Amino acid sequence: MTTKLEQLKARLAEIHNLHGAIAVLGWDQQTNMPPAGTRARAEQLATLSGIAHEMLISKETGDLLAAAEDEGADLDYDGEDAALLRMARRDYDLATKVPTDLVTEFRRTTAQAHEVWANARAQNDYPSFAPWLEKIVKLNIQIAEHLGYEDRIYDALLDQYEPGMKTAQVGAIFDDLKGELVPLVREVLARAERVDDAVLHGDFDVARQRAFGEEVIRAFGYDFERGRQDQAVHPFTTSFSRDDVRITTRFDPHWLSPALFGTLHESGHAMYEQGVAEGLEGNILQDGASLGVHESQSRLWENIVGRSRGFWKHYFPRLQELFPDQLGGVDLESFYRAINKVSPSLIRVEADELTYNLHIMLRFELENALLEGDLSVDGAPATWNDKMEELLGIRPPDDAQGILQDVHWSGGSIGYFPTYSLGNLLSARLYEKAVADVRDIPAQIEAGEFGGLLGWMRENVHRHGRKYMPAELIERATGEPLQARSYMNYLRAKYGEIYEL
Amino acid sequence: MTTKLEQLKARLAEIHNLHGAIAVLGWDQQTNMPPAGTRARAEQLATLSGIAHEMLISKETGDLLAAAEDEGADLDYDGEDAALLRMARRDYDLATKVPTDLVTEFRRTTAQAHEVWANARAQNDYPSFAPWLEKIVKLNIQIAEHLGYEDRIYDALLDQYEPGMKTAQVGAIFDDLKGELVPLVREVLARAERVDDAVLHGDFDVARQRAFGEEVIRAFGYDFERGRQDQAVHPFTTSFSRDDVRITTRFDPHWLSPALFGTLHESGHAMYEQGVAEGLEGNILQDGASLGVHESQSRLWENIVGRSRGFWKHYFPRLQELFPDQLGGVDLESFYRAINKVSPSLIRVEADELTYNLHIMLRFELENALLEGDLSVDGAPATWNDKMEELLGIRPPDDAQGILQDVHWSGGSIGYFPTYSLGNLLSARLYEKAVADVRDIPAQIEAGEFGGLLGWMRENVHRHGRKYMPAELIERATGEPLQARSYMNYLRAKYGEIYEL
């Protein structure tokens, strides 16, 4: 006789395996698939996703879940079984609350909207995309009504990406940040000429770029025995199990930064997935806690480690060895300043550490205004441009470089953007706490050793996988709720020094 | 209102998509996956296979099929819909006739037996594998009883790999072949020293080997826009749709033959899959007609074209250009003889064109004797060795090089081997007929042009996919049932000349 919990686990494991297969198909599509394979791949993915969704929302799953919850009422809160029941309940409710018709309409709309958006951006033609954005906003509102919320429509949407996080919390954190960040950015930009990043541009042999990136992330602790690196147009990390976590990178032969910092970034995501406790393998807890927590790991290794002076004290000589003609005559300090140059950019994905969060705040404000009817879809481009000017001091010359720049809305994702900023803030707080606990982490990094930092993350973040909601994980790891102070301290110290404020 | 046929098609398309996904996961496993990924991959594959099987044998599929058959009683026999109903009936019956318990036991047994076999071969320890072979033979007999047969147990098993083919037919064809082949082999081997293949061994740069192979198969007509080539330990071809058909190859830096002829071989399989009519894409007719028909295509391009004098008249100068030190001083005739050297080998996969089928006959006779109780599992190794001596004039020094050499039995496949020989025979017959219809095919090949041959195969074999049973396809394409005469004529002419008989 198997228990209901065991039966539930077996069923969820099957759904999990389907998602693993979906991830393999997605990885292949972006790394290897000949373009002609697109049509059949879309069919395969649709079939697998459909089956996984049907299995999750089925009466059988619902009944098993309810019975397993009864059975497991006395389980230890911190145990894996209790956590599994909590997360299974969350997944099941999220998947069943929205009627299938609405899910279907949402999918159909966003599938078409994606192409409309791509054309609109290419043609700088916002009006052609506007009716689709209008529809996507409306569908998101309907979805939010089904999911339910107490305070703001946005709460229900944000919760899909950052479980449990509320709009009011994000708003409060962003207000804190904004009050200090905007003046700091202004001060730095007034001294923009103090930093030159020309040394990052030149001819950089791709094989050597790759060798360096792999050497670094191997030292970080990314396990190539349980992963691999491939090339993709839009770099990403994907995981088929904790023992098969793959990263992708894109190389620019004339610019060092994209592949280098991209690889460090993806390795952070990947080490998180590789670090989930072995006991969570093969079931729904094997994931990360949220997009925000995931982003904290990628930004940690990309920025807090990868753009630090200590890290380059160790690695710059090695990079110079690989690129003697390009970097042999550059001193460490110039290189450190170059990789931390601040310059206000119209495009979020090109933004530096300091200005990045301003891009997110803009979207957060716009998304809320659109959902609550305070802003019309037609009026959105002008508001976008005004806010860019207010926050960053620059105005997009056209909508392609303004409101049309990101793919997210066309894919239906409203409520996603804040996770990027939450990840940034959390990366600084986690690092601060790790150093408080393990004092010689900075010295280790200067020696090219990362075991102290990775070990702390493994213990306090990675191994828990998706056992806890993000807020609980963060409180357990840092002793307090997420706040903006640590990140602001980090930015002020770092950029204050670089720009001699 | 959708018809039952449309509903059936939609359901079969989902099953087909699951198999496409399974193929992607299998390809990835053999080309890219880090070894640590094995455990999760096995789970993913088990889930997908299980769901596909459940969907096929479900009452819903059975009911839809029966209703669609009623609806489609008057469909044109040659139309796609009628063919789809015939093949769906075949698949459904095959999948439902064997009880699930037996399928499960068979899978569990063969999963374990594979590892036992691998160890037994490594240790030259047949007795450790014997009980497993005993069990596999028994399970195959049980499966055959459920599948049903009129004449021989073997009929039911063979039918799984070569639909509709009967043991008696294979036996008659093999008897024809054997009567002429064994004396021919003896004559050739008496003059073995007339051919030397030393020129194929040496240092052959892998990148150049690859470039040459790709140049040739591109000229054959393998479409790299709808496929790609990767490396794998055990080369194979796999298809996720007619527009995504991938081949794999293994390179030996010191021996030209494996990658070269391996690539040509796999390209034959792949061009078959790429040549299926577009209208069959996305459903169960998209496959090849059988393993034997598939093998006819791979052997055609590997041997009948790829080991012909005409082909090398065009391509040998190009190969010499790529390997001037190794082949610059070799004349065409010596090279042609080298790639066609006959030497009796203990190992099937290393066998030349002439002796290959003798290996298959041996297995065919043994399999039948095991199934019908004329041979015990314990007595099988001695019989194997005796037959090797009788057919090929050599005796294996141990079981590792004898009865333990092939993976098939450990995987449960009894009845599979004949498809290799049927493919060889068919390749010669199809070529003969193609040349009768398109007279200048040989001249085209000498000019490095393959459109005539590929065009004939496209028209008479490829485009039909799995619409017809193999016997019907062969009769339509060649005007007669499969026979051994064409292949023997081909061998006698070719090797008679090479060995000056």
PDB file of N, CA, C and O in Angstrom, chain A residues 35-59:
ATOM      1  N   PRO A  35      16.784  25.705 -38.436  1.00  0.00           N
ATOM      2  CA  PRO A  35      15.578  26.553 -38.430  1.00  0.00           C
ATOM      3  C   PRO A  35      14.344  25.842 -38.978  1.00  0.00           C
ATOM      4  O   PRO A  35      13.231  26.074 -38.503  1.00  0.00           O
ATOM      5  N   ALA A  36      14.544  24.950 -39.942  1.00  0.00           N
ATOM      6  CA  ALA A  36      13.386  24.263 -40.521  1.00  0.00           C
ATOM      7  C   ALA A  36      12.661  23.396 -39.496  1.00  0.00           C
ATOM      8  O   ALA A  36      11.519  23.006 -39.710  1.00  0.00           O
ATOM      9  N   GLY A  37      13.317  23.113 -38.377  1.00  0.00           N
ATOM     10  CA  GLY A  37      12.683  22.271 -37.360  1.00  0.00           C
ATOM     11  C   GLY A  37      11.656  22.980 -36.507  1.00  0.00           C
ATOM     12  O   GLY A  37      10.988  22.353 -35.675  1.00  0.00           O
ATOM     13  N   THR A  38      11.494  24.292 -36.714  1.00  0.00           N
ATOM     14  CA  THR A  38      10.641  25.094 -35.834  1.00  0.00           C
ATOM     15  C   THR A  38       9.207  24.592 -35.736  1.00  0.00           C
ATOM     16  O   THR A  38       8.648  24.495 -34.647  1.00  0.00           O
ATOM     17  N   ARG A  39       8.632  24.253 -36.900  1.00  0.00           N
ATOM     18  CA  ARG A  39       7.211  23.896 -36.916  1.00  0.00           C
ATOM     19  C   ARG A  39       6.939  22.654 -36.059  1.00  0.00           C
ATOM     20  O   ARG A  39       6.072  22.669 -35.190  1.00  0.00           O
ATOM     21  N   ALA A  40       7.718  21.604 -36.296  1.00  0.00           N
ATOM     22  CA  ALA A  40       7.498  20.378 -35.528  1.00  0.00           C
ATOM     23  C   ALA A  40       7.825  20.591 -34.052  1.00  0.00           C
ATOM     24  O   ALA A  40       7.156  20.043 -33.170  1.00  0.00           O
ATOM     25  N   ARG A  41       8.838  21.398 -33.776  1.00  0.00           N
ATOM     26  CA  ARG A  41       9.204  21.638 -32.385  1.00  0.00           C
ATOM     27  C   ARG A  41       8.064  22.330 -31.642  1.00  0.00           C
ATOM     28  O   ARG A  41       7.778  22.016 -30.477  1.00  0.00           O
ATOM     29  N   ALA A  42       7.418  23.285 -32.314  1.00  0.00           N
ATOM     30  CA  ALA A  42       6.285  23.965 -31.682  1.00  0.00           C
ATOM     31  C   ALA A  42       5.185  22.963 -31.350  1.00  0.00           C
ATOM     32  O   ALA A  42       4.566  23.032 -30.280  1.00  0.00           O
ATOM     33  N   GLU A  43       4.950  22.013 -32.250  1.00  0.00           N
ATOM     34  CA  GLU A  43       3.931  20.987 -32.006  1.00  0.00           C
ATOM     35  C   GLU A  43       4.320  20.106 -30.819  1.00  0.00           C
ATOM     36  O   GLU A  43       3.496  19.764 -29.973  1.00  0.00           O
ATOM     37  N   GLN A  44       5.585  19.701 -30.791  1.00  0.00           N
ATOM     38  CA  GLN A  44       6.044  18.852 -29.685  1.00  0.00           C
ATOM     39  C   GLN A  44       5.904  19.576 -28.351  1.00  0.00           C
ATOM     40  O   GLN A  44       5.426  19.010 -27.361  1.00  0.00           O
ATOM     41  N   LEU A  45       6.316  20.846 -28.339  1.00  0.00           N
ATOM     42  CA  LEU A  45       6.234  21.611 -27.092  1.00  0.00           C
ATOM     43  C   LEU A  45       4.782  21.811 -26.672  1.00  0.00           C
ATOM     44  O   LEU A  45       4.451  21.726 -25.481  1.00  0.00           O
ATOM     45  N   ALA A  46       3.912  22.066 -27.650  1.00  0.00           N
ATOM     46  CA  ALA A  46       2.498  22.261 -27.323  1.00  0.00           C
ATOM     47  C   ALA A  46       1.912  20.991 -26.724  1.00  0.00           C
ATOM     48  O   ALA A  46       1.167  21.034 -25.737  1.00  0.00           O
ATOM     49  N   THR A  47       2.261  19.843 -27.306  1.00  0.00           N
ATOM     50  CA  THR A  47       1.742  18.577 -26.779  1.00  0.00           C
ATOM     51  C   THR A  47       2.233  18.342 -25.352  1.00  0.00           C
ATOM     52  O   THR A  47       1.452  18.017 -24.453  1.00  0.00           O
ATOM     53  N   LEU A  48       3.514  18.508 -25.131  1.00  0.00           N
ATOM     54  CA  LEU A  48       4.064  18.259 -23.797  1.00  0.00           C
ATOM     55  C   LEU A  48       3.497  19.234 -22.755  1.00  0.00           C
ATOM     56  O   LEU A  48       3.128  18.818 -21.655  1.00  0.00           O
ATOM     57  N   SER A  49       3.425  20.513 -23.124  1.00  0.00           N
ATOM     58  CA  SER A  49       2.888  21.493 -22.174  1.00  0.00           C
ATOM     59  C   SER A  49       1.433  21.207 -21.874  1.00  0.00           C
ATOM     60  O   SER A  49       0.993  21.306 -20.721  1.00  0.00           O
ATOM     61  N   GLY A  50       0.699  20.852 -22.923  1.00  0.00           N
ATOM     62  CA  GLY A  50      -0.721  20.550 -22.735  1.00  0.00           C
ATOM     63  C   GLY A  50      -0.921  19.378 -21.791  1.00  0.00           C
ATOM     64  O   GLY A  50      -1.744  19.438 -20.873  1.00  0.00           O
ATOM     65  N   ILE A  51      -0.158  18.311 -21.993  1.00  0.00           N
ATOM     66  CA  ILE A  51      -0.287  17.137 -21.133  1.00  0.00           C
ATOM     67  C   ILE A  51       0.093  17.488 -19.692  1.00  0.00           C
ATOM     68  O   ILE A  51      -0.600  17.110 -18.739  1.00  0.00           O
ATOM     69  N   ALA A  52       1.202  18.229 -19.536  1.00  0.00           N
ATOM     70  CA  ALA A  52       1.638  18.593 -18.176  1.00  0.00           C
ATOM     71  C   ALA A  52       0.558  19.425 -17.478  1.00  0.00           C
ATOM     72  O   ALA A  52       0.250  19.199 -16.300  1.00  0.00           O
ATOM     73  N   HIS A  53      -0.026  20.360 -18.210  1.00  0.00           N
ATOM     74  CA  HIS A  53      -1.060  21.210 -17.620  1.00  0.00           C
ATOM     75  C   HIS A  53      -2.305  20.381 -17.260  1.00  0.00           C
ATOM     76  O   HIS A  53      -2.838  20.497 -16.149  1.00  0.00           O
ATOM     77  N   GLU A  54      -2.721  19.536 -18.191  1.00  0.00           N
ATOM     78  CA  GLU A  54      -3.895  18.693 -17.929  1.00  0.00           C
ATOM     79  C   GLU A  54      -3.673  17.798 -16.704  1.00  0.00           C
ATOM     80  O   GLU A  54      -4.574  17.586 -15.903  1.00  0.00           O
ATOM     81  N   MET A  55      -2.470  17.242 -16.609  1.00  0.00           N
ATOM     82  CA  MET A  55      -2.182  16.373 -15.462  1.00  0.00           C
ATOM     83  C   MET A  55      -2.236  17.156 -14.159  1.00  0.00           C
ATOM     84  O   MET A  55      -2.724  16.664 -13.142  1.00  0.00           O
ATOM     85  N   LEU A  56      -1.743  18.396 -14.190  1.00  0.00           N
ATOM     86  CA  LEU A  56      -1.726  19.193 -12.963  1.00  0.00           C
ATOM     87  C   LEU A  56      -3.130  19.585 -12.523  1.00  0.00           C
ATOM     88  O   LEU A  56      -3.464  19.474 -11.343  1.00  0.00           O
ATOM     89  N   ILE A  57      -3.943  20.016 -13.472  1.00  0.00           N
ATOM     90  CA  ILE A  57      -5.267  20.524 -13.071  1.00  0.00           C
ATOM     91  C   ILE A  57      -6.309  19.415 -12.965  1.00  0.00           C
ATOM     92  O   ILE A  57      -7.472  19.681 -12.660  1.00  0.00           O
ATOM     93  N   SER A  58      -5.918  18.181 -13.200  1.00  0.00           N
ATOM     94  CA  SER A  58      -6.900  17.096 -13.217  1.00  0.00           C
ATOM     95  C   SER A  58      -7.509  16.861 -11.828  1.00  0.00           C
ATOM     96  O   SER A  58      -6.899  17.166 -10.800  1.00  0.00           O
ATOM     97  N   LYS A  59      -8.699  16.295 -11.852  1.00  0.00           N
ATOM     98  CA  LYS A  59      -9.363  15.933 -10.609  1.00  0.00           C
ATOM     99  C   LYS A  59      -8.496  14.954  -9.814  1.00  0.00           C
ATOM    100  O   LYS A  59      -8.414  15.029  -8.582  1.00  0.00           O
TER     101      LYS A  59
END
